[in-house]
Each structure stands twice: as structure tokens, then as C-alpha cells.
């Protein structure tokens, strides 16, 4: 991970990590701060979702639905306004998915945090090589979380300041999206509509950062567990080469098998709890990119390109994490195969064989039936390109 050392030169990516356990606790507290802005929590069992802040978020989404419906009816004969309006449907579905996650599936997500609490209290993580491997994984987690925050914040700033700057310079009042409180063209109406859209977009961004950061921390914690097993296997090979006592080798093999059992349980729980959520995310992002691109081609809506960029970057994060998970598990399988099992006792060879059979279970990130990796990312963009060409021919 030399690139992490290079990024660490920049102040924005600098973070002191004394231990992986300390880092994990600090990261979940950080994501909890964003969740609290929404009146939600994904790390505590004793948290009540019946609170004013969460009620405000639900009311804001209900307000959007009202504004969307009334604006669609008012501009029913204006194709440009209709296109500007329907591009927001995707974000609305995303928010509904997040509200459902917080309100009805929160306890299941908290269980993942419980598994991580158990993992970091594990006595099998005392080796220096294991601790170093976990810290390297933690550094990557911090970089990805930081990048997610930077990109999400930048998109919100562009969406809001772009139309506002244009309106001030040209005196042509331009809103980011098509839903409106009042359908007037004066500056007072513009200020009301712009403020309401800015507030709604802000809550979407905060909800996206909170939910995405939580998943990033959870998934990369799983990848860190793989790094810990790889380091333990390397320690075991060193013990075998150093003619260590049979008892110590047996203890090390037992430790590795226990860590691997926890990994399989953890990743199964993570996949089970997030697969449906990511199927919705995949569909929504594809919809946002296609409709926004159509609006850009048909009515020259510049914000459409921004929304396409937002969709493709969010999709990239998810697919990159899925690909990274596959790469880490391939590394783990390779290290298992490189273990000098032929030098083990007959008893330990049998244990190793059972361990090897258990490791054949593939670990990957999926949206129920669709794998989430860079192949899926490229496939979606090939479809987007085909749709783009079709629309260009249609407009000609």
C-alpha cells in the first residue's frame, strides 16, 4: 500500500492510528455524528427512532413529494420543467430506502457493529504482524471515508452554488431542480424555492454520507480481518521454518481457523443485511444517470452532467469496494495455499484440510442477484453509452 504512504503526506489524509480497535471506535463515532443530524443511529441498541429530528427528516421528504406532485401538475405542458422534475425521483427513492433502513432495519445493522466489538476484543490479535496488517487496512478505510466526504460535499456545493451564481450574474433566475413552492418568476419566489431545494439537497447529502460511511467502515473492517488472517498464516509459515514446537503450531492453526470462522459469519451477515439496499441503489443511480443525460441532450440542461457525475462516482465507490473485497479474498486464498502444510503433523494436516475446504466459499458483494464489481460498473456504463447514442439519434 505504497500509495497510502504517499497520500499520508497530505494533511487532509493524515490520521494518527495507534491500534485498529481504537480507529474502529473513532470511525463509528464519526459516522454516528452524521446519523444524529438525521435523528438516527446505526451503532446502539438502546437508541429510539421516535424523536423530533427524525420526524423532521420524514416531514421534509413528505414536503418534497407534495412539491413534486404540485409542480408536475402545474407544468404538465412544459417538457423542460417535467424533465427537471423527474430527475429528482431517483434521489427520492434513495431517501425512502435510507428512511426504511433507519426505521425498520436499524437493529440488524447494529448487529454488525456488535460483531466488530467482539472481534476487536479477540485475544488472537496480539501478534505484531497482525496488528500492523490491521493498521494498514485502517489507513485505507480512513482514506476512502475521507474521499466519500469530500466528493459528497463538493457535489452539494456545485449543485447549490452553480445555479445561484448563474442567477446573480445573468439575472435569469435558475433553480437546481424543477419542484417549487411558488410558481412565480420574481426574486422573492426564487429565494423561497431555492432555499427549500438547498435544504432538501443538504439532507440527502448528509443521509448519503452517513449510510455510505457506515457501510465503508463495515466492509473494509471485513477486509482488515482478511489481512489479519494473511498475517497469521505468514507467522505460521515462519514458525514451521523455525522448527517451532508442535503445540505452538497447533495453537496458531487453531487461532487462524477461529479468525476465519468469524470472517465467514461477519461477511455473510453484512451481505445479507445490505444486498437489498444495494439493489435499490444500483437501480436508482442508473435511473438518475439515464434521465439526467436525456435532459442534457434534449434541453441542454448543464446540471444533468453534474448529476451523471454524481451517479457514476457513487456507483464507482460501491463497485470499487466490491472488487477490492474480491482481491483481498483472492490474496487470502493464495496465502492459504502457500502454507507449508506438508510439514505439519497428521492431525494438523487434517485440520488444515477442513480449513481449506471452508475457505472455498466465495466472498463477494452483490445486490441480491447482481455482483457489484468493476465489471458491473463498466457494463452499466456501456448501457448508458448505448442509451446516449439512441437518444442523440432520436433528437436528430
Coordinates of N, CA and C in Angstrom, one line a residue, residues 81 160-176 184-187 190-191 194:
X81 N -39.7 21.6 -17.8 CA -39.9 21.6 -16.3 C -40.2 20.1 -15.9
X160 N -25.7 23.6 -5.5 CA -26.3 24.8 -5.0 C -25.7 26.1 -5.5
X161 N -24.4 26.1 -5.5 CA -23.8 27.4 -5.9 C -23.8 27.7 -7.4
X162 N -23.8 26.6 -8.2 CA -23.8 26.8 -9.7 C -25.0 27.6 -10.2
X163 N -26.2 27.1 -9.9 CA -27.4 27.9 -10.4 C -27.5 29.3 -9.7
X164 N -27.1 29.3 -8.4 CA -27.2 30.6 -7.7 C -26.2 31.6 -8.3
X165 N -25.0 31.2 -8.6 CA -24.0 32.1 -9.3 C -24.5 32.6 -10.6
X166 N -25.0 31.6 -11.4 CA -25.6 31.9 -12.7 C -26.7 33.0 -12.6
X167 N -27.6 32.8 -11.6 CA -28.7 33.7 -11.5 C -28.3 35.1 -11.1
X168 N -27.3 35.2 -10.3 CA -26.8 36.5 -9.8 C -26.1 37.2 -11.0
X169 N -25.3 36.5 -11.7 CA -24.6 37.2 -12.8 C -25.5 37.5 -14.0
X170 N -26.4 36.6 -14.4 CA -27.2 36.9 -15.6 C -28.5 37.5 -15.3
X171 N -28.9 37.5 -14.0 CA -30.3 38.0 -13.6 C -31.4 37.1 -14.2
X172 N -31.0 35.9 -14.7 CA -32.0 34.9 -15.1 C -32.1 33.9 -14.0
X173 N -33.2 33.8 -13.3 CA -33.4 33.0 -12.1 C -33.4 31.5 -12.4
X174 N -32.4 30.8 -12.0 CA -32.3 29.4 -12.4 C -32.2 28.6 -11.1
X175 N -33.1 27.6 -11.0 CA -33.2 26.7 -9.8 C -32.4 25.4 -10.1
X176 N -31.9 24.7 -9.1 CA -31.2 23.5 -9.4 C -32.1 22.4 -9.9
X184 N -43.8 31.5 -9.3 CA -43.7 32.8 -9.8 C -42.3 33.1 -10.2
X185 N -42.0 34.2 -10.9 CA -40.7 34.4 -11.5 C -40.0 35.6 -10.8
X186 N -40.5 36.1 -9.7 CA -39.8 37.2 -9.0 C -38.8 36.7 -8.1
X187 N -37.9 37.6 -7.6 CA -36.8 37.2 -6.7 C -37.2 36.6 -5.4
X190 N -38.1 33.1 -6.0 CA -36.9 32.4 -6.3 C -36.2 32.0 -5.0
X191 N -36.1 33.0 -4.1 CA -35.4 32.8 -2.8 C -36.1 31.7 -2.0
X194 N -35.4 28.3 -3.9 CA -34.0 28.0 -3.9 C -33.7 27.5 -2.5

